[in-house]
Amino acid sequence: MSKNIETFIGCDSDYRDARAVIFGAPFDSTTSYRPGTRFASRTMRMESFGLETYSLYQDKDMEEIAVFDGGDLELCFGDTPKALAQIEAFTREILADHKLPVMIGGEHLVTLGAVRAVVSQYPDLHVIHFDAHADLRDDYLGVTLSHASVMHRVWDLVGDHKIFQFGIRSGDRSEFLWGKDHVTTQKFNFNGLAEVVKPLQDKPVYFTLDLDVLDPSIFPGTGTPEAGGVGFLELLDAIQIVSKLNIVGCDLNELSPIYDQSGASTAVACKVLRELLLAIL
Amino acid sequence: MSKNIETFIGCDSDYRDARAVIFGAPFDSTTSYRPGTRFASRTMRMESFGLETYSLYQDKDMEEIAVFDGGDLELCFGDTPKALAQIEAFTREILADHKLPVMIGGEHLVTLGAVRAVVSQYPDLHVIHFDAHADLRDDYLGVTLSHASVMHRVWDLVGDHKIFQFGIRSGDRSEFLWGKDHVTTQKFNFNGLAEVVKPLQDKPVYFTLDLDVLDPSIFPGTGTPEAGGVGFLELLDAIQIVSKLNIVGCDLNELSPIYDQSGASTAVACKVLRELLLAIL
Amino acid sequence: MSKNIETFIGCDSDYRDARAVIFGAPFDSTTSYRPGTRFASRTMRMESFGLETYSLYQDKDMEEIAVFDGGDLELCFGDTPKALAQIEAFTREILADHKLPVMIGGEHLVTLGAVRAVVSQYPDLHVIHFDAHADLRDDYLGVTLSHASVMHRVWDLVGDHKIFQFGIRSGDRSEFLWGKDHVTTQKFNFNGLAEVVKPLQDKPVYFTLDLDVLDPSIFPGTGTPEAGGVGFLELLDAIQIVSKLNIVGCDLNELSPIYDQSGASTAVACKVLRELLLAIL
Amino acid sequence: MSKNIETFIGCDSDYRDARAVIFGAPFDSTTSYRPGTRFASRTMRMESFGLETYSLYQDKDMEEIAVFDGGDLELCFGDTPKALAQIEAFTREILADHKLPVMIGGEHLVTLGAVRAVVSQYPDLHVIHFDAHADLRDDYLGVTLSHASVMHRVWDLVGDHKIFQFGIRSGDRSEFLWGKDHVTTQKFNFNGLAEVVKPLQDKPVYFTLDLDVLDPSIFPGTGTPEAGGVGFLELLDAIQIVSKLNIVGCDLNELSPIYDQSGASTAVACKVLRELLLAIL
Amino acid sequence: MSKNIETFIGCDSDYRDARAVIFGAPFDSTTSYRPGTRFASRTMRMESFGLETYSLYQDKDMEEIAVFDGGDLELCFGDTPKALAQIEAFTREILADHKLPVMIGGEHLVTLGAVRAVVSQYPDLHVIHFDAHADLRDDYLGVTLSHASVMHRVWDLVGDHKIFQFGIRSGDRSEFLWGKDHVTTQKFNFNGLAEVVKPLQDKPVYFTLDLDVLDPSIFPGTGTPEAGGVGFLELLDAIQIVSKLNIVGCDLNELSPIYDQSGASTAVACKVLRELLLAIL
Amino acid sequence: MSKNIETFIGCDSDYRDARAVIFGAPFDSTTSYRPGTRFASRTMRMESFGLETYSLYQDKDMEEIAVFDGGDLELCFGDTPKALAQIEAFTREILADHKLPVMIGGEHLVTLGAVRAVVSQYPDLHVIHFDAHADLRDDYLGVTLSHASVMHRVWDLVGDHKIFQFGIRSGDRSEFLWGKDHVTTQKFNFNGLAEVVKPLQDKPVYFTLDLDVLDPSIFPGTGTPEAGGVGFLELLDAIQIVSKLNIVGCDLNELSPIYDQSGASTAVACKVLRELLLAIL
């Protein structure tokens, strides 16, 4: 008898055979409003068994692709640099084995750990960023390693005009002023996504998906719900477009199961992850 | 003083005068993921008093139609054939009295009990099926009397090309392959409904409405929420179309009050039932 | 050190400098179905810190307008005339100081207290009313000071053809029959709003916003959720139109935090209040 | 087929044969802190089916006693005198038929309606009062018909030294000062209950049981939980003692299902009601 | 990299080295009142990481004992005989390997599957049964394989005077009448446990622990909470006594995470399992 | 009109006149299991209005003592040293003004910030520590500034034999081994408290109260509930004993409102704070 193995549904590949590796980054120490995203990956893994492996949208099945589920990193709480270093190291390991890292946050700051690893291998990295919040502050209450400044930190790494934001509908005025010169921001929706991705066809792209880009009607289970978001089918369409790029790393984050009493947000997150994996692989 | 009578709002008719009989089938023993639909009928009855009897959509009032509320069947748990037999027997009784049976599930399998009764009286029965899930498996984990195979069991009774599914967005690939030859499946939405119902004008029709056809944004309180569903007003429109047919039996099912912390899903279910009764009668 | 001050986010003005005064009216004694709106104002104040002061929709910032937060009135429960008198008195005080009263309910009946004060100063008062429910009953279970008859009571004060309702989708048939001769009712949506407001350009207008005009998908946290409501962005657009009028008083009401387990409805209410203040001021 | 009848478990007697009549008084308009007790009676009725009719504590069965369940009064909200009058009228009717009224609140103020009826028939009425709160204020925020002053209002009717309170652990200092001269108050527990009831053997007694006398560990589902309360078995023992008296009316109140997420408080309330009925009858 | 392994905390032994094997039996199809125990084992596994491996009560550590966690059986829903057969088969396998089976329910009926396996190996099996409910009915609504009749079914296997029940405080009168001649029942508490176990010193004993023997104050998260139960420390003491016997199989059951909103009941269940394992091994 | 002031009930003193200053330290970045204590202070302030200012236990009233409520510190998340420095600075300010600091956590680590300030003024500081958890680890997952090592960090400041722990029932074995030589630990309860405090009569004492020392039956709303804790009245008694000492600083912490769905834990925390303030001042 072998020990009890738990994976996200359909992610049964051995590490060796896998093209992609999913893993959880259960960290939310810098969340300034409502914490709880640390529980996202384990809850998604558990609840994914309410989902089919087959997608009617894409007519593909998880059993036809090779994904390895590495479980959750054991991250410390309260020491952000240390936690980010753990994430970076694990992502490097996946990249070194020529596999696609697919991280489940956690708060959005975990993206920084993964991007550090990815950008070291792909210096010309571009970033597609779906989110309700701009996340462009230089610091939040004096803390520079903050969920609210994660895209500014990513910009530190990739530089001007490499970050493309969509769905943004909340932020400080100063963020948008700063952003104008450094990143491309599409407010409220995915308009223009098809055009934006055209020149990126031959670039390495990191795709970070803050699930709160979705409207709270379909995704209330997050720390900072922002009304006026995109719909589920709009998101699926946008993912299809992005998946045509050369994705070298990606993550989805900010599900907070504590605030998902009905379980519907977790089900949404699981379905998005399934569609994302099926689209990219 | 008479004993305490509890009915769904506006269903105050005596049995003799009633054209339709609503009753609850509180059974969810085969639910494989998240149970709780057994509480739907009693919760709807209790919460229906937050609803008006008058519908602004149809300019009709529940007080103008004659519906009898027979309460809930006392079904056993854990013996599926027995529970289905109880449902069938009660439905036969209603049909024998020339009234329309309107069942509130419970899990979707309860439909089988009612259809057994209806098909015995109307051998040329056709079935309109709104659902997120195809429910066409031949068995689930070896169990043939399962919520996941209920439409396959109904097909056993009515045969090929009598079942018309709408809104389907989840299932095993094999279900859809099998279905192609035996049932008509409209994926994702109600497109084509008006065309489908035309040739059914003079047929006896059973209408089964799995409420999870609705998007989880408006109906999170169900065992297996599936993002990407239809909207509430779309559903009302579709019900209007179906109600023009010769409906000889119907049910709505899969509300799970345990997962409806806000009560909004229960309110939706009550409103759908009101609109359904007003449309058909 | 000064005492602990709590305000709705960005409402930091001193009373003297303020153009608008927000205050809570925590009263829900006549709520006939599910109570709890008494907690709306304090919960919104507390949770508003998850919101930015800056609006990307209007490119305006709460820090650029002058709003004073007067906290919550200490209203009695169980003596409706007394509570309404307290609301009226406080509103008169604000008006006497030439400031705009912005009340957070509470159940919808609190509007009556505020309108009494406003109409005494502006006898030609017109009322814009967004709601799922007509609220036009003359009484509810014999009680004339009821949430279900608040707009009838307002009509007692302002007279025929001064009340303009939008988004209405629930009520007793008799309400609509009565309403036909006395008020203007737009069912289901905001169609015709732009036309309606044109002749009101030079009139004093009270704007009362029952948040359950929103669809329960985006606003489940209310006592009587009614499916089929307007979307969040539709509401923002409608608020923009109304805000061009000469608003001399306004309120938003019927958030019930008890039924907002995810907190998303409270976040919506906060965002609506921010947009309303930024639009009017 | 007869209409759907719902009763508290085991309360199946016809009115004519019944010795006791239970009924709900769903009113909480004066609740000053957290409302919701209006839902207690209907929730208890629904959830009582998780309870056995047989009591192992008393070796008695509900099926051996004759109790009629009259359902819930349809009380208005927002007009306290009117609601109390409805309660009084219904209680008078029960008393006129020589049956024992057993009321399920609602907030504690409903006791006043019942006591008004009972004292008119039994002028020498004594009152046994279990509660966490003294409820002896003359008014609360200027309202004399308030849950917080209900025992003062009862004292208006029965006079000095007729009220015996137990388990009291919360109140204003002034309540206790006033109480010293007018009522008998046992703080914190049931000590002295046996002695107190001795001289009451031949008196008519009204027994009012505010369930928040129980510790919140076993009864969290109430508007104002007060730690330091009595245990469940202590309460059963105290009920046994009280039940030996000549009880001419009784009630239990202050269950608030909204705050009973686990359902355990409702189960406790149901069990207390079963034990109370079995002990008295 | 190896696949993601999830075990109850401290149960890291390989199968070969293990003295005990824990496994989940996620089945609740016959639960007649409130379902949800199917989620107990996976939730306990996940939440056990809030627990220490070290017990201050026993001064022992999970890391010093060898327990293998076999995960959850994949049981069908809706076919009780089949599910019980799966449980029996798995238990037989564990026994064949000379290891102790420790099952986590599920509803109490799962005990029957395990006892069938154990009694076939130990014909003189005795059973210690902690529970709030007698579970001695011959059938429930005509179903003989029911949670409410599980101990009657166990009696079918072990015969008279082999079952010893403690903490029982609920049941039908007929159950207790029947029980008097066939089993030993200690009502309400653990009095007499020490005496009862003396003559069992050299007997094979199955220990079944329905967690609802605990008072709902400390364990509200169960389908049928029964006030008046034992305390947590009383249970630990009773477990110590039982653990001195020759335990050849055991289970704990009836945690229902759906009704454990605070998570405290799950934490209790985890702690009880830790103490049980440390005491027996 | 003055701005909206919110204080814990009865804490209305001006700063100048106050003998004690309460303030919130909303920080939980190092919480390793379930976060949420950051919301404790604001929730307690809001819910304290369900509490009376008068204590029947002590026959004292909050209106007779002078406490200033300084509100919540605005602490960063994700930078522990910075947050602790903010707490320390604020505590120093209070001490400099010869007032008693009374801090509301937050996770237990906030105690370190306060103790740093207090010990700098009272080098011979002794510490009374009520808790379920020993909190004596040197680090947790490599983080030395952790809730799990806070008492070890306090020991760094005060040295051997100055810390007295009560109610401890959980920890790593190594914590207790280390603790034996450095601190005094009373397992499970308050036995020996009276003896322990005798030699401390003339010493400056810091009192830190982790509310999870209470049993989860009465206090489920905390991150890591540990069954087997002390009762509410036991805690009140222990507070009475401690309050006779020369308390120069104190805190209570670890209420997590997210896990307190019924609100009863928050009510308990408020009552404990009231009793603590009345006892000490």
PDB file of N, CA, C and O in Angstrom, chain E residues 47 49-54 56-57 59-61 64 217-218 232-233 261-264 267-268 271, chain F residues 33-34 137 168-173 175-176 187-188 215-217 220 224-228 259 261:
ATOM      1  N   GLU E  47      -6.743  19.729   8.515  1.00  0.00           N
ATOM      2  CA  GLU E  47      -6.669  20.630   9.666  1.00  0.00           C
ATOM      3  C   GLU E  47      -5.763  20.098  10.769  1.00  0.00           C
ATOM      4  O   GLU E  47      -5.483  20.813  11.739  1.00  0.00           O
ATOM      5  N   PHE E  49      -2.843  19.820  10.847  1.00  0.00           N
ATOM      6  CA  PHE E  49      -1.573  20.546  10.943  1.00  0.00           C
ATOM      7  C   PHE E  49      -1.657  21.767  11.861  1.00  0.00           C
ATOM      8  O   PHE E  49      -0.664  22.442  12.080  1.00  0.00           O
ATOM      9  N   GLY E  50      -2.810  21.995  12.435  1.00  0.00           N
ATOM     10  CA  GLY E  50      -2.927  22.980  13.508  1.00  0.00           C
ATOM     11  C   GLY E  50      -2.654  22.376  14.873  1.00  0.00           C
ATOM     12  O   GLY E  50      -2.673  23.064  15.889  1.00  0.00           O
ATOM     13  N   LEU E  51      -2.386  21.093  14.876  1.00  0.00           N
ATOM     14  CA  LEU E  51      -2.188  20.309  16.102  1.00  0.00           C
ATOM     15  C   LEU E  51      -0.708  19.979  16.257  1.00  0.00           C
ATOM     16  O   LEU E  51      -0.006  19.816  15.267  1.00  0.00           O
ATOM     17  N   GLU E  52      -0.250  19.853  17.492  1.00  0.00           N
ATOM     18  CA  GLU E  52       1.112  19.373  17.731  1.00  0.00           C
ATOM     19  C   GLU E  52       1.134  17.839  17.657  1.00  0.00           C
ATOM     20  O   GLU E  52       0.125  17.194  17.949  1.00  0.00           O
ATOM     21  N   THR E  53       2.278  17.269  17.320  1.00  0.00           N
ATOM     22  CA  THR E  53       2.393  15.808  17.383  1.00  0.00           C
ATOM     23  C   THR E  53       2.573  15.322  18.821  1.00  0.00           C
ATOM     24  O   THR E  53       2.359  14.151  19.117  1.00  0.00           O
ATOM     25  N   TYR E  54       2.962  16.229  19.687  1.00  0.00           N
ATOM     26  CA  TYR E  54       3.252  15.866  21.077  1.00  0.00           C
ATOM     27  C   TYR E  54       2.017  16.055  21.951  1.00  0.00           C
ATOM     28  O   TYR E  54       1.318  17.069  21.829  1.00  0.00           O
ATOM     29  N   LEU E  56       0.769  16.579  25.716  1.00  0.00           N
ATOM     30  CA  LEU E  56       1.163  16.907  27.084  1.00  0.00           C
ATOM     31  C   LEU E  56       0.406  16.035  28.087  1.00  0.00           C
ATOM     32  O   LEU E  56       0.867  15.810  29.202  1.00  0.00           O
ATOM     33  N   TYR E  57      -0.758  15.542  27.667  1.00  0.00           N
ATOM     34  CA  TYR E  57      -1.564  14.696  28.557  1.00  0.00           C
ATOM     35  C   TYR E  57      -0.867  13.375  28.836  1.00  0.00           C
ATOM     36  O   TYR E  57      -0.872  12.873  29.933  1.00  0.00           O
ATOM     37  N   ASP E  59       2.389  12.700  27.618  1.00  0.00           N
ATOM     38  CA  ASP E  59       3.834  12.832  27.417  1.00  0.00           C
ATOM     39  C   ASP E  59       4.357  11.830  26.385  1.00  0.00           C
ATOM     40  O   ASP E  59       5.349  11.126  26.592  1.00  0.00           O
ATOM     41  N   LYS E  60       3.616  11.761  25.284  1.00  0.00           N
ATOM     42  CA  LYS E  60       4.037  10.905  24.168  1.00  0.00           C
ATOM     43  C   LYS E  60       3.973  11.733  22.892  1.00  0.00           C
ATOM     44  O   LYS E  60       3.291  12.759  22.837  1.00  0.00           O
ATOM     45  N   ASP E  61       4.640  11.228  21.849  1.00  0.00           N
ATOM     46  CA  ASP E  61       4.678  11.985  20.598  1.00  0.00           C
ATOM     47  C   ASP E  61       4.298  11.070  19.435  1.00  0.00           C
ATOM     48  O   ASP E  61       4.727   9.914  19.391  1.00  0.00           O
ATOM     49  N   GLU E  64       6.832   9.003  17.719  1.00  0.00           N
ATOM     50  CA  GLU E  64       7.386   7.813  18.358  1.00  0.00           C
ATOM     51  C   GLU E  64       6.560   6.556  18.071  1.00  0.00           C
ATOM     52  O   GLU E  64       6.934   5.463  18.507  1.00  0.00           O
ATOM     53  N   SER E 217     -21.528  21.706  23.292  1.00  0.00           N
ATOM     54  CA  SER E 217     -20.751  22.918  23.589  1.00  0.00           C
ATOM     55  C   SER E 217     -19.336  22.771  23.059  1.00  0.00           C
ATOM     56  O   SER E 217     -18.782  23.714  22.503  1.00  0.00           O
ATOM     57  N   ILE E 218     -18.766  21.591  23.193  1.00  0.00           N
ATOM     58  CA  ILE E 218     -17.398  21.381  22.718  1.00  0.00           C
ATOM     59  C   ILE E 218     -17.376  20.713  21.349  1.00  0.00           C
ATOM     60  O   ILE E 218     -16.361  20.746  20.654  1.00  0.00           O
ATOM     61  N   PHE E 232     -14.748  17.055  27.313  1.00  0.00           N
ATOM     62  CA  PHE E 232     -13.576  16.589  26.585  1.00  0.00           C
ATOM     63  C   PHE E 232     -12.621  15.811  27.498  1.00  0.00           C
ATOM     64  O   PHE E 232     -12.119  14.750  27.120  1.00  0.00           O
ATOM     65  N   LEU E 233     -12.372  16.319  28.683  1.00  0.00           N
ATOM     66  CA  LEU E 233     -11.430  15.638  29.581  1.00  0.00           C
ATOM     67  C   LEU E 233     -12.002  14.318  30.091  1.00  0.00           C
ATOM     68  O   LEU E 233     -11.263  13.344  30.267  1.00  0.00           O
ATOM     69  N   GLN E 261     -18.489  25.590  11.648  1.00  0.00           N
ATOM     70  CA  GLN E 261     -18.046  26.832  11.029  1.00  0.00           C
ATOM     71  C   GLN E 261     -16.774  27.380  11.673  1.00  0.00           C
ATOM     72  O   GLN E 261     -15.933  27.940  10.976  1.00  0.00           O
ATOM     73  N   SER E 262     -16.633  27.230  12.968  1.00  0.00           N
ATOM     74  CA  SER E 262     -15.446  27.768  13.632  1.00  0.00           C
ATOM     75  C   SER E 262     -14.234  26.872  13.469  1.00  0.00           C
ATOM     76  O   SER E 262     -13.114  27.292  13.719  1.00  0.00           O
ATOM     77  N   GLY E 263     -14.448  25.633  13.090  1.00  0.00           N
ATOM     78  CA  GLY E 263     -13.341  24.681  13.001  1.00  0.00           C
ATOM     79  C   GLY E 263     -12.985  24.032  14.328  1.00  0.00           C
ATOM     80  O   GLY E 263     -12.133  23.151  14.376  1.00  0.00           O
ATOM     81  N   ALA E 264     -13.636  24.448  15.402  1.00  0.00           N
ATOM     82  CA  ALA E 264     -13.259  23.916  16.712  1.00  0.00           C
ATOM     83  C   ALA E 264     -13.617  22.439  16.855  1.00  0.00           C
ATOM     84  O   ALA E 264     -12.889  21.683  17.501  1.00  0.00           O
ATOM     85  N   ALA E 267     -10.971  20.443  15.191  1.00  0.00           N
ATOM     86  CA  ALA E 267      -9.780  20.428  16.049  1.00  0.00           C
ATOM     87  C   ALA E 267      -9.954  19.436  17.190  1.00  0.00           C
ATOM     88  O   ALA E 267      -9.014  18.723  17.555  1.00  0.00           O
ATOM     89  N   VAL E 268     -11.150  19.372  17.751  1.00  0.00           N
ATOM     90  CA  VAL E 268     -11.419  18.396  18.812  1.00  0.00           C
ATOM     91  C   VAL E 268     -11.266  16.979  18.272  1.00  0.00           C
ATOM     92  O   VAL E 268     -10.615  16.130  18.892  1.00  0.00           O
ATOM     93  N   LYS E 271      -7.684  16.068  17.870  1.00  0.00           N
ATOM     94  CA  LYS E 271      -7.014  15.860  19.156  1.00  0.00           C
ATOM     95  C   LYS E 271      -7.437  14.521  19.762  1.00  0.00           C
ATOM     96  O   LYS E 271      -6.613  13.803  20.329  1.00  0.00           O
TER      97      LYS E 271
ATOM     98  N   TYR F  33      -1.039  29.243  11.402  1.00  0.00           N
ATOM     99  CA  TYR F  33      -2.183  28.394  11.051  1.00  0.00           C
ATOM    100  C   TYR F  33      -3.327  29.246  10.473  1.00  0.00           C
ATOM    101  O   TYR F  33      -3.355  29.506   9.285  1.00  0.00           O
ATOM    102  N   ARG F  34      -4.225  29.733  11.270  1.00  0.00           N
ATOM    103  CA  ARG F  34      -5.391  30.457  10.756  1.00  0.00           C
ATOM    104  C   ARG F  34      -5.340  31.923  11.179  1.00  0.00           C
ATOM    105  O   ARG F  34      -5.503  32.246  12.355  1.00  0.00           O
ATOM    106  N   ARG F 137       9.101  28.108  21.697  1.00  0.00           N
ATOM    107  CA  ARG F 137      10.049  27.735  20.653  1.00  0.00           C
ATOM    108  C   ARG F 137      11.097  28.836  20.471  1.00  0.00           C
ATOM    109  O   ARG F 137      10.802  30.017  20.649  1.00  0.00           O
ATOM    110  N   ILE F 168      -1.409  25.950  30.201  1.00  0.00           N
ATOM    111  CA  ILE F 168      -0.712  25.429  29.021  1.00  0.00           C
ATOM    112  C   ILE F 168      -1.113  23.982  28.763  1.00  0.00           C
ATOM    113  O   ILE F 168      -1.075  23.151  29.654  1.00  0.00           O
ATOM    114  N   ARG F 169      -1.502  23.688  27.534  1.00  0.00           N
ATOM    115  CA  ARG F 169      -1.854  22.297  27.211  1.00  0.00           C
ATOM    116  C   ARG F 169      -1.388  21.882  25.828  1.00  0.00           C
ATOM    117  O   ARG F 169      -1.778  20.822  25.336  1.00  0.00           O
ATOM    118  N   SER F 170      -0.540  22.682  25.206  1.00  0.00           N
ATOM    119  CA  SER F 170      -0.072  22.304  23.876  1.00  0.00           C
ATOM    120  C   SER F 170       1.315  22.881  23.634  1.00  0.00           C
ATOM    121  O   SER F 170       1.636  23.990  24.073  1.00  0.00           O
ATOM    122  N   GLY F 171       2.109  22.105  22.921  1.00  0.00           N
ATOM    123  CA  GLY F 171       3.460  22.562  22.599  1.00  0.00           C
ATOM    124  C   GLY F 171       4.277  21.403  22.078  1.00  0.00           C
ATOM    125  O   GLY F 171       3.824  20.253  22.072  1.00  0.00           O
ATOM    126  N   ASP F 172       5.447  21.728  21.634  1.00  0.00           N
ATOM    127  CA  ASP F 172       6.418  20.744  21.209  1.00  0.00           C
ATOM    128  C   ASP F 172       7.100  20.193  22.475  1.00  0.00           C
ATOM    129  O   ASP F 172       7.234  20.909  23.468  1.00  0.00           O
ATOM    130  N   ARG F 173       7.523  18.931  22.429  1.00  0.00           N
ATOM    131  CA  ARG F 173       8.190  18.395  23.623  1.00  0.00           C
ATOM    132  C   ARG F 173       9.410  19.244  23.994  1.00  0.00           C
ATOM    133  O   ARG F 173       9.649  19.522  25.169  1.00  0.00           O
ATOM    134  N   GLU F 175       9.932  22.335  23.734  1.00  0.00           N
ATOM    135  CA  GLU F 175       9.590  23.570  24.449  1.00  0.00           C
ATOM    136  C   GLU F 175       9.531  23.346  25.952  1.00  0.00           C
ATOM    137  O   GLU F 175       9.997  24.161  26.749  1.00  0.00           O
ATOM    138  N   PHE F 176       8.907  22.229  26.325  1.00  0.00           N
ATOM    139  CA  PHE F 176       8.738  21.966  27.755  1.00  0.00           C
ATOM    140  C   PHE F 176      10.063  21.601  28.405  1.00  0.00           C
ATOM    141  O   PHE F 176      10.316  21.963  29.549  1.00  0.00           O
ATOM    142  N   LYS F 187       0.555  23.288  33.967  1.00  0.00           N
ATOM    143  CA  LYS F 187      -0.182  22.676  32.875  1.00  0.00           C
ATOM    144  C   LYS F 187      -1.689  22.698  33.132  1.00  0.00           C
ATOM    145  O   LYS F 187      -2.124  22.491  34.262  1.00  0.00           O
ATOM    146  N   PHE F 188      -2.464  22.919  32.088  1.00  0.00           N
ATOM    147  CA  PHE F 188      -3.914  22.668  32.032  1.00  0.00           C
ATOM    148  C   PHE F 188      -4.807  23.670  32.774  1.00  0.00           C
ATOM    149  O   PHE F 188      -5.928  23.912  32.347  1.00  0.00           O
ATOM    150  N   ASP F 215     -11.475  27.307  27.198  1.00  0.00           N
ATOM    151  CA  ASP F 215     -11.881  26.146  26.432  1.00  0.00           C
ATOM    152  C   ASP F 215     -12.591  26.595  25.148  1.00  0.00           C
ATOM    153  O   ASP F 215     -13.334  27.584  25.148  1.00  0.00           O
ATOM    154  N   PRO F 216     -12.397  25.872  24.034  1.00  0.00           N
ATOM    155  CA  PRO F 216     -13.084  26.263  22.794  1.00  0.00           C
ATOM    156  C   PRO F 216     -14.612  26.215  22.899  1.00  0.00           C
ATOM    157  O   PRO F 216     -15.291  26.802  22.065  1.00  0.00           O
ATOM    158  N   SER F 217     -15.147  25.527  23.888  1.00  0.00           N
ATOM    159  CA  SER F 217     -16.611  25.533  24.029  1.00  0.00           C
ATOM    160  C   SER F 217     -17.098  26.957  24.264  1.00  0.00           C
ATOM    161  O   SER F 217     -18.106  27.365  23.705  1.00  0.00           O
ATOM    162  N   PRO F 220     -14.546  29.520  20.853  1.00  0.00           N
ATOM    163  CA  PRO F 220     -14.105  28.874  19.609  1.00  0.00           C
ATOM    164  C   PRO F 220     -13.432  29.837  18.630  1.00  0.00           C
ATOM    165  O   PRO F 220     -12.707  29.381  17.748  1.00  0.00           O
ATOM    166  N   THR F 224      -6.208  28.813  16.758  1.00  0.00           N
ATOM    167  CA  THR F 224      -5.806  27.455  17.085  1.00  0.00           C
ATOM    168  C   THR F 224      -6.533  26.983  18.335  1.00  0.00           C
ATOM    169  O   THR F 224      -5.972  26.957  19.423  1.00  0.00           O
ATOM    170  N   PRO F 225      -7.805  26.600  18.184  1.00  0.00           N
ATOM    171  CA  PRO F 225      -8.572  26.177  19.358  1.00  0.00           C
ATOM    172  C   PRO F 225      -8.012  24.887  19.945  1.00  0.00           C
ATOM    173  O   PRO F 225      -7.708  23.955  19.208  1.00  0.00           O
ATOM    174  N   GLU F 226      -7.882  24.849  21.256  1.00  0.00           N
ATOM    175  CA  GLU F 226      -7.320  23.679  21.950  1.00  0.00           C
ATOM    176  C   GLU F 226      -8.297  23.213  23.020  1.00  0.00           C
ATOM    177  O   GLU F 226      -8.457  23.855  24.067  1.00  0.00           O
ATOM    178  N   ALA F 227      -8.949  22.097  22.790  1.00  0.00           N
ATOM    179  CA  ALA F 227      -9.888  21.560  23.775  1.00  0.00           C
ATOM    180  C   ALA F 227      -9.180  21.319  25.097  1.00  0.00           C
ATOM    181  O   ALA F 227      -7.963  21.158  25.149  1.00  0.00           O
ATOM    182  N   GLY F 228      -9.951  21.274  26.158  1.00  0.00           N
ATOM    183  CA  GLY F 228      -9.393  20.998  27.476  1.00  0.00           C
ATOM    184  C   GLY F 228      -8.995  22.241  28.240  1.00  0.00           C
ATOM    185  O   GLY F 228      -8.208  22.171  29.186  1.00  0.00           O
ATOM    186  N   TYR F 259     -13.527  33.483  12.790  1.00  0.00           N
ATOM    187  CA  TYR F 259     -13.963  32.155  13.223  1.00  0.00           C
ATOM    188  C   TYR F 259     -14.997  32.223  14.346  1.00  0.00           C
ATOM    189  O   TYR F 259     -15.242  31.241  15.032  1.00  0.00           O
ATOM    190  N   GLN F 261     -18.464  32.979  14.238  1.00  0.00           N
ATOM    191  CA  GLN F 261     -19.681  33.250  13.469  1.00  0.00           C
ATOM    192  C   GLN F 261     -20.852  33.663  14.352  1.00  0.00           C
ATOM    193  O   GLN F 261     -21.657  34.494  13.949  1.00  0.00           O
TER     194      GLN F 261
END
